[in-house]
Coordinates of C-alpha atoms in Angstrom, one line a residue:
Chain A
X1 CA 26.1 -70.2 82.5
X2 CA 26.0 -68.4 85.9
X3 CA 29.5 -67.3 85.2
X4 CA 28.5 -65.7 81.9
X5 CA 25.6 -64.1 83.7
X6 CA 27.8 -62.7 86.4
X7 CA 30.3 -61.2 83.9
X8 CA 27.4 -59.8 82.0
X9 CA 26.1 -58.1 85.2
X10 CA 29.5 -56.8 85.9
X11 CA 29.8 -55.4 82.5
X12 CA 26.4 -53.7 82.8
X13 CA 27.4 -52.2 86.1
X14 CA 30.6 -50.9 84.6
X15 CA 28.6 -49.3 81.9
X16 CA 26.2 -47.5 84.1
X17 CA 28.6 -46.8 86.9
X18 CA 29.8 -43.4 85.7
X19 CA 26.2 -42.1 85.7
X20 CA 24.9 -43.9 88.7
X21 CA 25.9 -41.2 91.2
X22 CA 24.0 -38.3 89.8
X23 CA 20.5 -37.4 88.8
X24 CA 19.2 -36.4 85.4
X25 CA 17.5 -33.1 84.5
X26 CA 15.9 -31.8 81.4
X27 CA 16.6 -28.2 80.5
X28 CA 14.4 -26.2 78.1
X29 CA 16.6 -23.8 76.3
X30 CA 15.8 -20.8 74.0
X31 CA 17.2 -21.6 70.6
X32 CA 19.7 -18.7 70.6
X33 CA 21.5 -20.3 73.5
X34 CA 22.1 -23.7 71.8
X35 CA 25.9 -23.4 71.4
X36 CA 26.7 -22.2 74.9
X37 CA 24.4 -24.8 76.5
X38 CA 26.1 -27.5 74.6
X39 CA 29.4 -26.4 76.2
X40 CA 27.8 -25.9 79.6
X41 CA 26.1 -29.2 79.9
X42 CA 29.2 -31.4 79.8
X43 CA 31.0 -29.0 82.2
X44 CA 28.1 -29.3 84.6
X45 CA 28.0 -33.1 84.3
X46 CA 31.7 -33.3 85.0
X47 CA 31.5 -31.0 88.0
X48 CA 28.4 -32.7 89.6
X49 CA 27.9 -36.1 88.1
X50 CA 24.4 -35.2 87.0
X51 CA 23.3 -35.7 83.5
X52 CA 21.5 -33.1 81.4
X53 CA 19.0 -33.6 78.6
X54 CA 18.5 -30.5 76.4
X55 CA 15.3 -29.4 74.7
X56 CA 15.7 -26.4 72.5
X57 CA 13.0 -24.3 71.0
X58 CA 11.3 -20.9 71.1
X59 CA 10.6 -19.2 74.4
X60 CA 6.9 -18.7 73.6
X61 CA 6.3 -22.4 72.9
X62 CA 8.2 -23.4 76.0
X63 CA 6.1 -21.0 78.1
X64 CA 2.8 -22.6 76.8
X65 CA 4.2 -26.1 77.3
X66 CA 5.4 -25.5 80.8
X67 CA 1.9 -24.1 81.7
X68 CA 0.6 -27.4 80.6
X69 CA 2.9 -29.6 82.6
X70 CA 5.9 -30.2 80.2
X71 CA 8.5 -32.4 81.9
X72 CA 11.2 -29.8 82.2
X73 CA 13.2 -28.9 85.3
X74 CA 14.9 -25.7 84.4
X75 CA 13.9 -23.1 81.8
X76 CA 16.5 -20.9 80.1
X77 CA 14.4 -18.2 78.4
X78 CA 15.4 -15.7 75.8
X79 CA 13.7 -13.0 77.8
X80 CA 13.0 -11.9 81.3
X81 CA 9.2 -11.5 81.0
X82 CA 8.1 -15.1 80.5
X83 CA 10.1 -16.6 83.4
X84 CA 8.6 -13.8 85.6
X85 CA 5.1 -14.7 84.4
X86 CA 5.7 -18.4 85.1
X87 CA 6.8 -17.5 88.7
X88 CA 3.7 -15.3 89.2
X89 CA 1.5 -18.1 87.9
X90 CA 3.1 -20.7 90.2
X91 CA 4.7 -22.8 87.5
X92 CA 8.2 -21.7 88.5
X93 CA 9.8 -21.2 92.0
X94 CA 9.2 -17.7 93.1
X95 CA 12.4 -15.8 93.3
X96 CA 14.6 -18.5 91.6
X97 CA 14.9 -16.4 88.5
X98 CA 18.2 -14.6 87.6
X99 CA 19.8 -13.2 84.4
X100 CA 22.2 -15.8 83.1
X101 CA 23.1 -14.0 79.9
X102 CA 22.7 -10.7 78.1
X103 CA 22.5 -11.0 74.4
X104 CA 24.2 -8.8 71.8
X105 CA 22.9 -7.9 68.4
X106 CA 25.0 -7.8 65.3
X107 CA 24.2 -6.5 61.8
X108 CA 25.5 -9.3 59.7
X109 CA 26.0 -10.4 56.1
X110 CA 27.3 -13.7 54.8
X111 CA 30.1 -12.5 52.6
X112 CA 33.4 -12.1 54.4
X113 CA 35.7 -9.1 54.5
X114 CA 33.1 -6.5 53.9
X115 CA 33.2 -3.2 55.6
X116 CA 29.8 -3.2 57.2
X117 CA 28.1 -0.4 59.0
X118 CA 24.4 0.8 59.3
X119 CA 24.8 3.0 56.2
X120 CA 24.8 -0.1 54.0
X121 CA 21.1 -0.4 54.8
X122 CA 20.4 3.1 53.4
X123 CA 21.2 1.9 49.8
X124 CA 17.8 1.8 48.3
X125 CA 18.2 -1.4 46.2
X126 CA 20.3 -3.1 48.9
X127 CA 18.3 -6.3 49.2
X128 CA 16.2 -7.8 52.0
X129 CA 17.0 -7.4 55.6
X130 CA 16.1 -10.3 58.0
X131 CA 15.1 -9.8 61.6
X132 CA 13.6 -12.2 64.1
X133 CA 9.9 -11.7 64.7
X134 CA 9.7 -8.4 66.7
X135 CA 6.6 -9.4 68.6
X136 CA 7.6 -12.8 69.8
X137 CA 11.4 -13.1 69.6
X138 CA 13.5 -10.9 72.0
X139 CA 16.3 -10.5 69.4
X140 CA 13.5 -9.3 67.0
X141 CA 12.3 -6.7 69.5
X142 CA 15.9 -5.5 69.9
X143 CA 16.4 -5.3 66.1
X144 CA 13.2 -3.3 65.6
X145 CA 14.4 -0.9 68.3
X146 CA 17.8 -0.6 66.8
X147 CA 16.3 0.1 63.3
X148 CA 14.1 2.7 64.8
X149 CA 17.0 4.4 66.7
X150 CA 19.1 4.4 63.6
X151 CA 16.4 6.2 61.7
X152 CA 16.0 3.4 59.2
X153 CA 12.3 2.4 59.9
X154 CA 11.0 4.0 56.7
X155 CA 13.9 2.9 54.5
X156 CA 13.5 -0.7 55.6
X157 CA 9.7 -1.0 55.9
X158 CA 9.2 -2.9 52.6
X159 CA 12.5 -4.8 52.8
X160 CA 12.2 -6.6 56.1
X161 CA 11.6 -10.4 56.3
X162 CA 10.9 -12.1 59.6
X163 CA 12.5 -15.3 60.9
X164 CA 10.4 -17.3 63.4
X165 CA 13.4 -17.2 65.7
X166 CA 17.0 -16.0 65.6
X167 CA 18.2 -19.3 64.2
X168 CA 15.9 -19.0 61.1
X169 CA 16.9 -15.3 60.8
X170 CA 20.5 -16.4 60.6
X171 CA 19.6 -19.1 58.0
X172 CA 17.9 -16.5 55.7
X173 CA 21.1 -14.5 55.5
X174 CA 23.4 -17.5 55.4
X175 CA 21.5 -19.0 52.4
X176 CA 21.8 -15.7 50.5
X177 CA 18.0 -15.1 50.6
X178 CA 18.4 -11.9 52.6
X179 CA 21.4 -9.5 52.0
X180 CA 21.7 -8.5 55.7
X181 CA 20.3 -9.6 59.0
X182 CA 20.1 -8.6 62.6
X183 CA 21.4 -11.8 64.2
X184 CA 22.8 -12.8 67.6
X185 CA 26.5 -12.0 68.2
X186 CA 26.7 -15.5 69.7
X187 CA 25.8 -17.0 66.4
X188 CA 28.7 -15.5 64.5
X189 CA 31.5 -15.0 67.0
X190 CA 33.9 -17.1 69.2
X191 CA 35.9 -15.7 72.0
X192 CA 35.0 -12.1 71.1
X193 CA 36.0 -12.3 67.4
X194 CA 33.8 -12.7 64.3
X195 CA 34.2 -16.2 62.9
X196 CA 32.0 -16.0 59.8
X197 CA 30.7 -13.4 57.4
X198 CA 31.0 -9.7 58.1
X199 CA 29.3 -7.9 60.9
X200 CA 28.8 -4.7 62.8
X201 CA 28.2 -5.1 66.5
X202 CA 25.1 -3.0 67.3
X203 CA 25.9 -0.6 70.2
X204 CA 24.1 -1.8 73.3
X205 CA 22.5 1.6 73.8
X206 CA 20.6 1.4 70.6
X207 CA 18.1 -1.2 71.9
X208 CA 16.7 -2.4 75.2
X209 CA 19.0 -5.0 76.7
X210 CA 18.4 -8.6 75.7
X211 CA 18.3 -10.0 79.3
X212 CA 17.8 -13.7 79.3
X213 CA 16.5 -15.2 82.6
X214 CA 16.6 -18.7 83.9
X215 CA 14.1 -20.1 86.3
X216 CA 13.6 -23.3 88.3
X217 CA 10.3 -24.9 87.6
X218 CA 8.0 -25.7 90.5
X219 CA 7.7 -29.4 89.8
X220 CA 11.4 -29.7 90.3
X221 CA 11.9 -27.5 93.4
X222 CA 13.1 -30.4 95.5
X223 CA 15.2 -32.0 92.8
X224 CA 18.9 -31.7 93.8
X225 CA 20.2 -32.0 90.3
X226 CA 18.0 -29.1 89.2
X227 CA 19.0 -26.9 92.1
X228 CA 22.7 -27.8 91.4
X229 CA 22.2 -26.7 87.8
X230 CA 20.9 -23.3 88.9
X231 CA 23.9 -22.9 91.2
X232 CA 26.3 -24.0 88.5
X233 CA 24.8 -21.5 86.0
X234 CA 25.8 -18.7 88.4
X235 CA 29.4 -20.0 88.9
X236 CA 32.4 -18.2 87.4
X237 CA 33.1 -21.4 85.3
X238 CA 29.7 -21.1 83.7
X239 CA 29.8 -17.3 83.3
X240 CA 33.2 -17.6 81.5
X241 CA 31.8 -20.2 79.0
X242 CA 28.8 -17.9 78.5
X243 CA 31.0 -14.9 77.8
X244 CA 33.2 -16.9 75.4
X245 CA 30.0 -17.6 73.3
X246 CA 29.3 -13.9 72.7
X247 CA 27.0 -13.0 75.7
X248 CA 27.6 -10.5 78.5
X249 CA 26.8 -11.6 82.0
X250 CA 25.7 -9.6 85.0
Chain B
X1 CA -13.5 -7.1 74.5
X2 CA -11.5 -7.0 71.3
X3 CA -13.0 -7.8 67.9
X4 CA -13.0 -11.5 67.3
X5 CA -10.7 -11.2 64.2
X6 CA -8.2 -8.4 63.9
X7 CA -7.6 -6.8 60.5
X8 CA -4.3 -8.8 60.3
X9 CA -6.3 -12.0 60.9
X10 CA -8.7 -11.1 58.0
X11 CA -5.7 -10.3 55.8
X12 CA -4.2 -13.7 56.6
X13 CA -7.5 -15.5 55.8
X14 CA -7.8 -13.7 52.4
X15 CA -4.2 -14.5 51.5
X16 CA -4.7 -18.1 52.5
X17 CA -7.8 -18.4 50.3
X18 CA -6.0 -16.7 47.4
X19 CA -3.0 -19.0 47.7
X20 CA -5.2 -22.2 48.0
X21 CA -7.3 -21.2 45.0
X22 CA -4.3 -20.3 42.8
X23 CA -2.5 -23.5 43.7
X24 CA -5.6 -25.7 43.2
X25 CA -6.3 -24.3 39.7
X26 CA -2.7 -24.7 38.7
X27 CA -2.4 -28.2 40.0
X28 CA -5.6 -29.3 38.2
X29 CA -4.2 -27.9 34.9
X30 CA -0.7 -29.4 35.4
X31 CA -1.7 -32.5 37.4
X32 CA -4.3 -33.9 34.9
X33 CA -1.8 -34.5 32.0
X34 CA 0.6 -35.9 34.5
X35 CA -2.0 -38.2 36.1
X36 CA -3.0 -39.3 32.6
X37 CA 0.6 -40.2 31.7
X38 CA 1.0 -42.0 35.0
X39 CA -2.1 -44.0 34.4
X40 CA -1.3 -45.0 30.8
X41 CA 2.4 -44.9 30.2
X42 CA 4.4 -48.0 29.9
X43 CA 7.7 -46.1 30.3
X44 CA 10.3 -47.8 32.6
X45 CA 10.8 -44.7 34.7
X46 CA 7.1 -44.4 35.4
X47 CA 7.8 -45.9 38.8
X48 CA 10.3 -43.3 39.6
X49 CA 7.9 -40.5 38.6
X50 CA 5.2 -42.1 40.8
X51 CA 7.6 -42.1 43.7
X52 CA 8.6 -38.5 43.1
X53 CA 5.0 -37.4 43.0
X54 CA 4.3 -39.2 46.3
X55 CA 7.5 -37.8 48.0
X56 CA 5.8 -34.7 49.6
X57 CA 3.4 -37.1 51.4
X58 CA 6.2 -38.5 53.6
X59 CA 8.9 -35.7 53.6
X60 CA 8.7 -33.4 56.6
X61 CA 7.6 -30.0 55.3
X62 CA 10.7 -28.6 56.9
X63 CA 12.9 -30.7 54.6
X64 CA 10.9 -29.5 51.6
X65 CA 11.0 -25.9 52.8
X66 CA 14.7 -25.9 53.5
X67 CA 15.5 -27.3 50.1
X68 CA 13.2 -24.8 48.5
X69 CA 14.9 -22.0 50.4
X70 CA 18.3 -23.1 49.2
X71 CA 17.2 -23.8 45.6
X72 CA 15.2 -20.7 45.2
X73 CA 17.7 -18.4 46.9
X74 CA 19.9 -16.2 44.7
X75 CA 22.7 -18.8 44.7
X76 CA 20.5 -21.8 44.1
X77 CA 19.7 -23.3 40.6
X78 CA 16.1 -22.2 40.6
X79 CA 17.0 -18.8 42.0
X80 CA 19.6 -18.2 39.2
X81 CA 17.0 -19.1 36.6
X82 CA 14.3 -16.8 38.0
X83 CA 16.8 -13.9 38.3
X84 CA 17.9 -14.6 34.8
X85 CA 14.4 -14.2 33.4
X86 CA 13.8 -11.1 35.6
X87 CA 11.6 -12.5 38.3
X88 CA 14.1 -12.1 41.1
X89 CA 14.5 -14.4 44.0
X90 CA 11.3 -16.2 45.0
X91 CA 11.6 -16.8 48.8
X92 CA 9.5 -14.3 50.8
X93 CA 7.1 -13.7 47.8
X94 CA 3.6 -14.9 47.0
X95 CA 4.9 -16.6 43.8
X96 CA 7.5 -18.5 46.0
X97 CA 4.7 -19.7 48.2
X98 CA 2.7 -20.8 45.1
X99 CA 5.7 -22.9 43.9
X100 CA 6.3 -24.4 47.3
X101 CA 2.6 -25.3 47.6
X102 CA 2.5 -26.8 44.1
X103 CA 5.1 -29.3 45.2
X104 CA 3.7 -29.8 48.7
X105 CA 0.1 -30.5 47.5
X106 CA 1.0 -32.3 44.3
X107 CA 0.3 -35.9 45.4
X108 CA -3.1 -34.8 46.9
X109 CA -4.3 -33.8 43.4
X110 CA -2.4 -36.1 41.1
X111 CA -3.1 -39.4 42.9
X112 CA -6.9 -39.3 43.0
X113 CA -7.1 -38.3 39.4
X114 CA -4.6 -41.0 38.4
X115 CA -6.5 -43.6 40.3
X116 CA -9.7 -42.5 38.6
X117 CA -8.1 -42.8 35.2
X118 CA -6.8 -46.3 36.0
X119 CA -10.2 -47.4 37.3
X120 CA -11.9 -46.3 34.0
X121 CA -9.5 -48.4 32.0
X122 CA -8.9 -48.2 28.2
X123 CA -12.3 -49.6 27.2
X124 CA -14.5 -46.5 27.2
X125 CA -11.9 -44.6 25.1
X126 CA -11.7 -47.4 22.6
X127 CA -15.4 -47.4 22.3
X128 CA -15.5 -43.6 21.8
X129 CA -12.8 -43.9 19.2
X130 CA -14.7 -46.6 17.3
X131 CA -17.7 -44.2 17.3
X132 CA -15.5 -41.6 15.7
X133 CA -14.7 -39.3 18.6
X134 CA -11.4 -37.5 18.5
X135 CA -9.1 -37.9 21.5
X136 CA -9.8 -34.5 23.0
X137 CA -13.5 -34.9 22.5
X138 CA -13.4 -38.4 24.0
X139 CA -11.6 -37.1 27.0
X140 CA -14.2 -34.4 27.8
X141 CA -17.3 -36.3 26.9
X142 CA -16.3 -39.8 28.2
X143 CA -13.3 -39.8 30.5
X144 CA -14.0 -36.6 32.5
X145 CA -17.6 -37.5 33.5
X146 CA -16.5 -41.0 34.5
X147 CA -13.5 -39.6 36.5
X148 CA -15.5 -36.9 38.2
X149 CA -15.3 -38.2 41.7
X150 CA -11.5 -38.4 41.3
X151 CA -11.4 -34.7 40.2
X152 CA -13.7 -33.7 43.0
X153 CA -11.5 -35.4 45.6
X154 CA -8.4 -33.9 44.0
X155 CA -9.8 -30.4 44.0
X156 CA -11.0 -30.5 47.6
X157 CA -7.9 -32.2 49.0
X158 CA -5.5 -29.9 47.0
X159 CA -7.4 -26.8 48.3
X160 CA -7.7 -28.0 51.9
X161 CA -4.1 -29.2 52.1
X162 CA -2.8 -25.9 50.9
X163 CA -4.9 -24.0 53.4
X164 CA -3.4 -26.2 56.1
X165 CA 0.2 -25.7 55.0
X166 CA 2.6 -24.5 57.6
X167 CA 6.1 -26.0 57.6
X168 CA 7.0 -25.0 54.0
X169 CA 5.6 -21.5 54.5
X170 CA 7.5 -21.1 57.8
X171 CA 10.7 -21.9 56.0
X172 CA 10.4 -19.8 52.9
X173 CA 7.8 -17.2 53.8
X174 CA 9.5 -14.6 56.0
X175 CA 6.1 -13.7 57.6
X176 CA 5.2 -10.7 55.4
X177 CA 1.7 -9.4 55.8
X178 CA -0.5 -9.8 52.6
X179 CA 2.4 -11.6 50.9
X180 CA 3.3 -14.7 52.9
X181 CA 1.6 -14.5 56.3
X182 CA -1.0 -17.2 55.9
X183 CA -3.5 -18.3 58.6
X184 CA -1.4 -21.1 59.9
X185 CA 1.5 -18.7 60.5
X186 CA -0.8 -16.1 62.0
X187 CA -2.0 -18.7 64.5
X188 CA 1.5 -19.7 65.3
X189 CA 2.4 -16.0 66.0
X190 CA -0.6 -15.6 68.2
X191 CA 0.4 -18.6 70.3
X192 CA 4.0 -17.4 70.5
X193 CA 2.8 -14.0 71.6
X194 CA 0.6 -15.6 74.2
X195 CA -2.6 -14.2 72.4
X196 CA -4.4 -17.5 73.0
X197 CA -7.9 -16.0 72.5
X198 CA -7.1 -14.9 69.0
X199 CA -5.3 -18.1 68.3
X200 CA -8.4 -20.0 69.4
X201 CA -10.7 -18.1 67.0
X202 CA -8.5 -18.7 64.0
X203 CA -7.6 -22.3 64.9
X204 CA -11.2 -23.2 65.7
X205 CA -12.2 -21.6 62.4
X206 CA -9.7 -23.7 60.5
X207 CA -10.8 -26.8 62.3
X208 CA -14.4 -26.2 61.4
X209 CA -13.5 -25.3 57.8
X210 CA -11.5 -28.5 57.4
X211 CA -14.3 -30.7 58.9
X212 CA -17.0 -29.1 56.7
X213 CA -14.8 -29.5 53.6
X214 CA -14.2 -33.2 54.2
X215 CA -17.8 -33.8 55.2
X216 CA -19.0 -32.1 52.0
X217 CA -16.6 -34.2 49.9
X218 CA -17.8 -37.5 51.4
X219 CA -21.4 -36.5 51.0
X220 CA -20.9 -35.6 47.4
X221 CA -19.0 -38.7 46.6
X222 CA -21.5 -40.9 48.3
X223 CA -24.3 -39.3 46.3
X224 CA -22.3 -39.8 43.1
X225 CA -21.7 -43.4 43.9
X226 CA -25.4 -44.1 44.5
X227 CA -26.3 -42.7 41.1

């Protein structure tokens, strides 16, 4: 019996050994960044031995949850404003914030091989156009600005539908319920090339830049794994992964 | 200080009441025959229909909403049908919300009425028939008064549940003012936009409304039971 027990303990030790060296952190991630973070997390674990738990959702919800003590260590926001507010309010470490990714907007439709440019939106009976919520979602704010700058506000006023976040906006177009949508370039591209549907990359000067900031939360300011993650996110390895997924970096 | 409710908030409240009223009336009209059938049928697939009716109780609204979005979209079976008959695609429209809510609130209306019918049993109808009443007459003069608490519960729950709907609307609504932006969505937007004061007013209002509705229901049903 003791022998069985001993081998059982040994087996258990073997099981947990790969993880035993590092700590574990929980990262709250804006939903537009799901794909890159799923590539970044294993790379980080491999480099440091720390484990990462991911929680994805909308920036506004995370902001409210963090204010009320949500158990996150690092917050990857979809904008710059809310991490800044968290720092001012003392929920995040003052000065820890930096821009980890700059999002690009694409006018997109689900059918492949279409020649798509903003003029397609001028066709009166051209179907609905999906945007993320312009008030709450940074990609929605950018889409509204691009529509304004393209002189399409009046044309599109009655045809816009709003997704709660950029993921839902994409879903509206992918299911055929909206003919076009302003979605994130990262959702439809890989290594700089379009991988689904047809798209027109909106020139970056048509909307305010979608600058996404990361910040270290105050409750984790002395947590080595969390600090390591912030460092990793600034590394060239991480920046390369982020660019591969359709974002610019600073 | 800002006004307590913005014009957009008021629009959302009106839209929500309009939706809940439409859905409740339609559900009472469609749900009563269904409840009758469920209470009296001996068909073998009655169990399956009962299960289908109860499904929205346990399905996450996001599942329901996602299937509706796909089914009602231009490439879905329901979407093809509605396009065929000239209605166009239903997502992002008030009609689409009505259909979604009909399914979502179905068990809340059908089940209380069905249970009331079962509780009455066949006896009163048989007596009415012996006394020469035709079935329709017997239904309105015998069954309906006896089943009134069931109808009352069904009406109140159907209405309140539609008012409180969120997940389905989020999935198929598209957040269009005066068309699909109901109170629950408006609250969500306020919270997302960090407008907590406005969110509190609307959310508190909804809470008070729900409590009052349920309190009224219980009071009425108690009074009926004592009679």
